[in-house]
CSV table of C-alpha atoms in Angstrom, one decimal:
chain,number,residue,atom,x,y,z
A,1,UNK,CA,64.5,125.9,40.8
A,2,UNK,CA,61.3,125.6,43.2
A,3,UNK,CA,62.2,123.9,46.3
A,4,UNK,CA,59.2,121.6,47.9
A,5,UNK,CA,59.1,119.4,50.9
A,6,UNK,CA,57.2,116.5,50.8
A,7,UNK,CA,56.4,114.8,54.2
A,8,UNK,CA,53.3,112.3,53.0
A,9,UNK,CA,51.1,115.5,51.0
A,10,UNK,CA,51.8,117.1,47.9
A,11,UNK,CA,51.9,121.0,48.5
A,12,UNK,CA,52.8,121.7,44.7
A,13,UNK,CA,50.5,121.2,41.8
A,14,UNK,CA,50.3,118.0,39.8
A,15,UNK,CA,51.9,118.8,36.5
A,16,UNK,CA,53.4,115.6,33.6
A,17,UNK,CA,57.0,115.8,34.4
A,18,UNK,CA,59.9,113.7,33.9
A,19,UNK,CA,61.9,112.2,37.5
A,20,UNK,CA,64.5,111.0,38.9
A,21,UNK,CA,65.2,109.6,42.6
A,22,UNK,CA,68.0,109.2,44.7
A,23,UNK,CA,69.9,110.5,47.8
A,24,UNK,CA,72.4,112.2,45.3
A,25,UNK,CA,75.0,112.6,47.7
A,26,UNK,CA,77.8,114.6,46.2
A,27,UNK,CA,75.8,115.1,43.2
A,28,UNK,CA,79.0,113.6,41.6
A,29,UNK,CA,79.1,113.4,38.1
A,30,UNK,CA,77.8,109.7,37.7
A,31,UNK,CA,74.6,111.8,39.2
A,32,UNK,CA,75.1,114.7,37.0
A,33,UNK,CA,74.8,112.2,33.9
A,34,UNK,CA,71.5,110.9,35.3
A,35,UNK,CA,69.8,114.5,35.8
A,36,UNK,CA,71.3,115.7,32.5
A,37,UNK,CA,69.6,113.5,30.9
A,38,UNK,CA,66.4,113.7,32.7
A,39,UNK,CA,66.6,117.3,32.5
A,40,UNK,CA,66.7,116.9,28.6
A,41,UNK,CA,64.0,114.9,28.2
A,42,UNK,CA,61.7,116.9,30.1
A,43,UNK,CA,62.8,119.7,27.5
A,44,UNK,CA,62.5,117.8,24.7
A,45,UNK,CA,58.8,116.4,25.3
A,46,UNK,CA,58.0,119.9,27.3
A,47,UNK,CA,57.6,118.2,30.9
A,48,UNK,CA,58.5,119.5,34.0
A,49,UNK,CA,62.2,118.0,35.6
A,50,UNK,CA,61.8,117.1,38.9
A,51,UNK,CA,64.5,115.8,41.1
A,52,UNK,CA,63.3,113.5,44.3
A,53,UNK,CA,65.3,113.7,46.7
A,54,UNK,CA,65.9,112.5,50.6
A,55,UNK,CA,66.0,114.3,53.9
A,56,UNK,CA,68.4,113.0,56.0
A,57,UNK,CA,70.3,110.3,54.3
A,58,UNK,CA,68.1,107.1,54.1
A,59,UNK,CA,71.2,105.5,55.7
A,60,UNK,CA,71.0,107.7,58.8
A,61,UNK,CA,67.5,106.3,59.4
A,62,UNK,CA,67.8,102.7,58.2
A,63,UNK,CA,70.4,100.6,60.6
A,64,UNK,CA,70.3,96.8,57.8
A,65,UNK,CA,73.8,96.6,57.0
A,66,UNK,CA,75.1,99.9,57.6
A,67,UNK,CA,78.3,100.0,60.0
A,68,UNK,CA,79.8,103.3,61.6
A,69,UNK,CA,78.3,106.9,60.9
A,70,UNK,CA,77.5,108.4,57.3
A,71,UNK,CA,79.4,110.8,56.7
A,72,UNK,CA,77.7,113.2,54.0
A,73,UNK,CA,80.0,114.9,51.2
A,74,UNK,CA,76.8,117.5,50.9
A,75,UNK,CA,75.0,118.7,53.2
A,76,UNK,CA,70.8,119.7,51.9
A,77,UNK,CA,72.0,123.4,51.3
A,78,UNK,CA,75.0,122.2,49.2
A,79,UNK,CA,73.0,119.6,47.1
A,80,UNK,CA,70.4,122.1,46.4
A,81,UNK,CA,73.1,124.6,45.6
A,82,UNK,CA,74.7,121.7,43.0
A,83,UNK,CA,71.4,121.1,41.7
A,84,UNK,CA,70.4,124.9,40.9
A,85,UNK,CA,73.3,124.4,38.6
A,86,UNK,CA,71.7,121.7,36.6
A,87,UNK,CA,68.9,123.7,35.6
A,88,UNK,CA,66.2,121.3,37.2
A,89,UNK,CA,62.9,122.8,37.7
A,90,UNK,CA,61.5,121.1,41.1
A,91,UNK,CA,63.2,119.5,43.8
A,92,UNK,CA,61.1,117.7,46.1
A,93,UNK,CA,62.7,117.0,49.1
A,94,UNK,CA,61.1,113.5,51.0
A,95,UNK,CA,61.4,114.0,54.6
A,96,UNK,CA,62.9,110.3,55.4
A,97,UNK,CA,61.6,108.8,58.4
A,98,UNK,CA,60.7,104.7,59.7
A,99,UNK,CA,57.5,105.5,58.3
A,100,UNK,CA,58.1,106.7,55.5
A,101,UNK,CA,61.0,103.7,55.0
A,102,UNK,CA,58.3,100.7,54.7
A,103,UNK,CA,56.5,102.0,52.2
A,104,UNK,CA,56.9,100.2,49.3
A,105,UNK,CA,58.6,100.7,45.9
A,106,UNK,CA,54.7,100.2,44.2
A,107,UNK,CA,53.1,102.1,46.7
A,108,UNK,CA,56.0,105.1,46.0
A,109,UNK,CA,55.7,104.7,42.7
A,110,UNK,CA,52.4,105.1,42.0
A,111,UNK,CA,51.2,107.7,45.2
A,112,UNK,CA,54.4,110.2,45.1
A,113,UNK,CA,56.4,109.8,41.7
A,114,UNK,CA,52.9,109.2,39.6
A,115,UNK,CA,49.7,110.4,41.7
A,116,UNK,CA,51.2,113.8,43.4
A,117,UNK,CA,54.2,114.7,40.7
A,118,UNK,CA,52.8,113.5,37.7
A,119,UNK,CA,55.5,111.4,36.6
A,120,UNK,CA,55.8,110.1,32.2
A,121,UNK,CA,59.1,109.6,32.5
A,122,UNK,CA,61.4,108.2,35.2
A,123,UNK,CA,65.1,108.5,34.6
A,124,UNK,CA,67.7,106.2,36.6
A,125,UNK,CA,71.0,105.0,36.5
A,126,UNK,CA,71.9,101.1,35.6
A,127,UNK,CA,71.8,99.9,39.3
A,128,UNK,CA,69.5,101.8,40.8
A,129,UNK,CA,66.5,100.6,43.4
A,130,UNK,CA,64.5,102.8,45.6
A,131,UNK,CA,61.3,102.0,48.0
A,132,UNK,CA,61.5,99.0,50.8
A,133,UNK,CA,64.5,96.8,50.9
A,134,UNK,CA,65.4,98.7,47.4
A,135,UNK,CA,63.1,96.9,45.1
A,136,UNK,CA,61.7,99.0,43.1
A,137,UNK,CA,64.3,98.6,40.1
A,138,UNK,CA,64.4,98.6,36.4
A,139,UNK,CA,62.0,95.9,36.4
A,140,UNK,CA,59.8,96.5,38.8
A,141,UNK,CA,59.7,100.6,36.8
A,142,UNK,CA,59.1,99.1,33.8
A,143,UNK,CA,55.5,96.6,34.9
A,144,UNK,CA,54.5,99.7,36.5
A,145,UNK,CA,55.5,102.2,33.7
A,146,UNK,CA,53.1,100.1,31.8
A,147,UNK,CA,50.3,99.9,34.2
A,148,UNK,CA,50.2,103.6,34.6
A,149,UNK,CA,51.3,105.0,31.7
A,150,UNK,CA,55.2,106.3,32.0
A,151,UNK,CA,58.4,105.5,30.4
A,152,UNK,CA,61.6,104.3,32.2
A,153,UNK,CA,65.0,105.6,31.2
A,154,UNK,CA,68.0,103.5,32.4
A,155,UNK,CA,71.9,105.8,32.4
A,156,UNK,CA,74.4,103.8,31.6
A,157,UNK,CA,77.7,103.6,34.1
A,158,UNK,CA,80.0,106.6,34.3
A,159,UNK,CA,83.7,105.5,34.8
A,160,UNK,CA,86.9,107.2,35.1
A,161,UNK,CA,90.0,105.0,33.9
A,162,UNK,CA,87.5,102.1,34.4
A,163,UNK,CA,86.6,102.9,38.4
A,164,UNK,CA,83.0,103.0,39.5
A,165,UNK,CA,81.5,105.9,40.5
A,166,UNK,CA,79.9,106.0,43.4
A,167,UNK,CA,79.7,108.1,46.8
A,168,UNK,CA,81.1,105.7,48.8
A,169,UNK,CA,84.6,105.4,46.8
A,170,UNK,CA,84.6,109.2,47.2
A,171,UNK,CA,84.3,109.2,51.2
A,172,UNK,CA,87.1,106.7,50.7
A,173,UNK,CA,89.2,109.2,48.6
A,174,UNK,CA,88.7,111.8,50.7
A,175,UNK,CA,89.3,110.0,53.9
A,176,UNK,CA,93.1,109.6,52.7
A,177,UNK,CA,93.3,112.9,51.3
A,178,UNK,CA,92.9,112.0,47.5
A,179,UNK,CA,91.7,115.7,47.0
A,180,UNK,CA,92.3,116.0,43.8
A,181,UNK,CA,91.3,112.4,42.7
A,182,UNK,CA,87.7,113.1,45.1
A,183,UNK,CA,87.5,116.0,42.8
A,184,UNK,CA,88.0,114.3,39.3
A,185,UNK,CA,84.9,111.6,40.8
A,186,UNK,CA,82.5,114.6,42.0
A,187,UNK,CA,83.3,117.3,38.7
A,188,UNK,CA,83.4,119.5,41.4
A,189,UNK,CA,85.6,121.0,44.2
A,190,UNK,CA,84.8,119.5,47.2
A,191,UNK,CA,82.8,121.9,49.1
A,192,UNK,CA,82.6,122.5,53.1
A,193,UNK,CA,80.6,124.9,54.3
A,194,UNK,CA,79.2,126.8,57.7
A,195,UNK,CA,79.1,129.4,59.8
A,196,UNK,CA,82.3,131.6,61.0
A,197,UNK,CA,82.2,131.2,64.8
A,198,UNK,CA,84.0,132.5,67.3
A,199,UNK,CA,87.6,130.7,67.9
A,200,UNK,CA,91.0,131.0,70.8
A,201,UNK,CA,92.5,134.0,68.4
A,202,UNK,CA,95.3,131.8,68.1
A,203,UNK,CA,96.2,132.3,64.2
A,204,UNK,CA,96.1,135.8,64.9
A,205,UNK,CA,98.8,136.0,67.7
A,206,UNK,CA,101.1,134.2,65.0
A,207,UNK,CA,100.1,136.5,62.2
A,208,UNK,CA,97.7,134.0,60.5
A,209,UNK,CA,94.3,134.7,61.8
A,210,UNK,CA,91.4,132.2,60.5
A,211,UNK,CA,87.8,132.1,60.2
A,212,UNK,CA,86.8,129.2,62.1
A,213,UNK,CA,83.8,127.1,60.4
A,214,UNK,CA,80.9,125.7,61.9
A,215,UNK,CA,79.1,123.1,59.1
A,216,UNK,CA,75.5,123.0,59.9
A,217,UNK,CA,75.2,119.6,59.4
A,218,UNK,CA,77.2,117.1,62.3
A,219,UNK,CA,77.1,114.7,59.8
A,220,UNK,CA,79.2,116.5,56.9
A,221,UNK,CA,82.2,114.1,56.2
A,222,UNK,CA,85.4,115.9,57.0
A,223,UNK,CA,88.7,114.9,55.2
A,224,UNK,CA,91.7,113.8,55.8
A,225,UNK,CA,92.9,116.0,58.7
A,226,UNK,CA,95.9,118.2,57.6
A,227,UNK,CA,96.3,121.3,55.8
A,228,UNK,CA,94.7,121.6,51.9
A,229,UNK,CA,94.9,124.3,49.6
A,230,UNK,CA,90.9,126.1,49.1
A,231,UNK,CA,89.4,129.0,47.9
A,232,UNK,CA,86.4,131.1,48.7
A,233,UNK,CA,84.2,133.8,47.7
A,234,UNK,CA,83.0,137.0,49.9
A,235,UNK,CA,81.1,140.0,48.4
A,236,UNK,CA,81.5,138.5,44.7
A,237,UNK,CA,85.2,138.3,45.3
A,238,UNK,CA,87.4,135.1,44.7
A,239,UNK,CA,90.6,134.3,47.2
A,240,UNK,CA,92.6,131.8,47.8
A,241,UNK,CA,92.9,130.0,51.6
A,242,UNK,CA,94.9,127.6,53.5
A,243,UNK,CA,91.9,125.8,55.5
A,244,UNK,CA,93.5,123.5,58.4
A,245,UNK,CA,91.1,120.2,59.2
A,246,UNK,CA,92.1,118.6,62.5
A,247,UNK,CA,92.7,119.0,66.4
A,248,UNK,CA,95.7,121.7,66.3
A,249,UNK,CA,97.7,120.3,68.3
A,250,UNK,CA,100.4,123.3,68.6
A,251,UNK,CA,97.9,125.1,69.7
A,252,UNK,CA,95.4,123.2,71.7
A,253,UNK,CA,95.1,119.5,73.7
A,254,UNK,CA,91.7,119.4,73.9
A,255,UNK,CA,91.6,117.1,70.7
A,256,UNK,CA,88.8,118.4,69.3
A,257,UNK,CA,88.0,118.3,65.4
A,258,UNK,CA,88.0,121.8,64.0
A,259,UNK,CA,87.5,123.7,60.6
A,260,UNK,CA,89.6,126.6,59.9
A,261,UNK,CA,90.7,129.0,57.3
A,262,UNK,CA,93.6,132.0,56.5
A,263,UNK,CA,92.3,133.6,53.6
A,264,UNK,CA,95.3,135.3,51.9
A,265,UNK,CA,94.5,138.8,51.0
A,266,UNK,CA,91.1,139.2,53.1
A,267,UNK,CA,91.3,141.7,56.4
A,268,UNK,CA,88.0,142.2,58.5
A,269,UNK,CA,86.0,140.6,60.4
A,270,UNK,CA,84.0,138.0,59.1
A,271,UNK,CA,81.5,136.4,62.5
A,272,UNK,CA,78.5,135.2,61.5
A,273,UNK,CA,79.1,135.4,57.8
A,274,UNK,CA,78.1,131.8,55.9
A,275,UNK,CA,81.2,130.9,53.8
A,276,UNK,CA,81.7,128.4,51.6
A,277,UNK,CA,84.7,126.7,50.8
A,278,UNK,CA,86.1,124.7,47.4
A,279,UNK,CA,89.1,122.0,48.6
A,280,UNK,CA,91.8,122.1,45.9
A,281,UNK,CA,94.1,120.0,47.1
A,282,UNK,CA,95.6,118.7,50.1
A,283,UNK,CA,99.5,120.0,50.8
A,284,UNK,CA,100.5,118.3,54.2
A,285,UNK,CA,100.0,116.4,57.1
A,286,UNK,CA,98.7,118.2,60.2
A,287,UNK,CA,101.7,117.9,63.5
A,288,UNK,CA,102.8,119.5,66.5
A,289,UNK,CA,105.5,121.5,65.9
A,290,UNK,CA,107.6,122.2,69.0
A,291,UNK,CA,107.1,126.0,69.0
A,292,UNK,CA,104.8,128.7,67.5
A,293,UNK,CA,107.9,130.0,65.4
A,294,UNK,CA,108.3,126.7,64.2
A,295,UNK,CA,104.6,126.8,63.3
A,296,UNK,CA,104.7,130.2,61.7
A,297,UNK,CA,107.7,129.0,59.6
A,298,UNK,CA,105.8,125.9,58.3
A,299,UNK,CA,102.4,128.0,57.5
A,300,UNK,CA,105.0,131.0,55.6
A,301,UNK,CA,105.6,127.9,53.6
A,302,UNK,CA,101.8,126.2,53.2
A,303,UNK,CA,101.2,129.8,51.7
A,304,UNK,CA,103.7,129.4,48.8
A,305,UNK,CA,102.0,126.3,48.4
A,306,UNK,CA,98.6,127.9,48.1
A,307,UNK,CA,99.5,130.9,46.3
A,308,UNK,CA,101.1,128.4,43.2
């Protein structure tokens, strides 16, 4: 997949291609349905697939409506990693900025999808709208597929036991822990990723030393804090880890959020390494136990848990 950044000029050739747009957060499978398809067409008719795409999160830019931080289930490197697996040709990624927000859905239309990709076909889901104030929807696609000579594909709804997909019922899942329900939404473990950084050596003094990780992005949403059954792969090989989300408070009072991980099996050092990790599901509550014996006996037990 060729990875392009758009901030206003094309640096890729022109070439007929089937699109779609959207922020794809999560690239969860009502998304996955939408590039599938687009992805076919562009086979079938011998087009190029491009995915547009958004850099940040419109809603990080845009303040109309929005209440409290976004938290992001994918960070770019993740959706990009998510999309490689869909067999998608181009992703251009918009750089999102004020500027770039009151353009309108005609003028986006016809300058990006039309004059610098070369859109004939445009594939989007039932509800979707895109460009100022998100008007340019199905109808607004459609007058202009006419004028300028593409067709408009609409994907129906995706549901599971007849609940909506969407990215923000997944932050919501995810927020209470739901693991395995988040999951079942995205097709997908839930993926956090980052740097290992440097940490107190605390795990290690109890017998359980972690990688602590560093996401890249601020923004990546975090669940529930507790302890959640993960795996991970190093050098091509797959274990299993107990990844602890939350402030530690055996260990620590400063209250901060952390990301760490005791990956059963794995002995080394690890600094500076990217890892990425795939949340199973979530085993228990994080607390302050009243000693580090205590603490050791409850983690002897969360590996059982993993290990199942």
């Amino acid at each position: 997949m060729r990875i392009v950044e758009y901030d206003g000029q094309a640096r890729f050739p022109r070439e007929p291609s089937a699109v779609t747009v959207g922020s794809f957060d999560g690239v969860h499978r009502g998304h996955r349905k939408i590039i599938s398809r687009m992805v076919s067409i562009a086979r079938q008719r011998g087009l190029r697939s491009v995915v547009v795409t958004f850099e940040p999160h419109p809603r990080r830019v845009l303040k109309g409506g929005v209440s409290g931080p976004l938290g992001l289930l994918t960070t770019l490197d993740e959706k990009v990693e998510l999309l490689q697996a869909e067999l998608v040709d181009m992703l251009c990624v918009v750089r999102f900025t004020p500027e770039f927000a009151v353009r309108s859905s005609d003028n986006f239309i016809r300058s990006l999808l039309v004059g610098e990709i070369g859109a004939e076909c445009v594939v989007v889901g039932y509800d979707h709208g895109f460009g100022r104030n998100r008007s340019g929807g199905g109808d607004e696609l459609r007058r202009l597929g006419n004028e300028l000579g593409f067709d408009v594909v609409e994907v129906d709804e995706v549901r599971i036991e007849h609940e909506h997909f969407s990215s923000t019922r997944i932050r919501s899942l995810l927020a209470e822990g739901r693991m395995e329900e988040a999951n079942s939404f995205l097709g997908a473990p839930y993926m956090i990723s980052g740097a290992v950084v440097e940490g107190e050596g605390n795990g290690r003094k109890i017998g359980f030393p972690t990688a602590n990780i560093l996401p890249p992005d601020p923004h990546k949403l975090l669940p529930k804090a507790g302890v959640y059954a993960a795996t991970t792969v190093i050098d091509g090989n797959a274990y299993r880890a107990m990844m602890n989300v939350g402030v530690r408070p055996t260990v620590s009072s400063l209250g901060v959020t952390t990301v760490e991980a005791h990956i059963l099996g794995w002995s080394g050092s690890l600094y500076g390494r990217e890892l990425r990790f795939s949340l199973l599901r979530f085993l228990r509550d994080e607390k302050k136990f009243d000693s580090l014996d205590a603490l050791r006996g409850q983690i002897e037990k969360d590996k059982k848990g993993v290990e199942l």
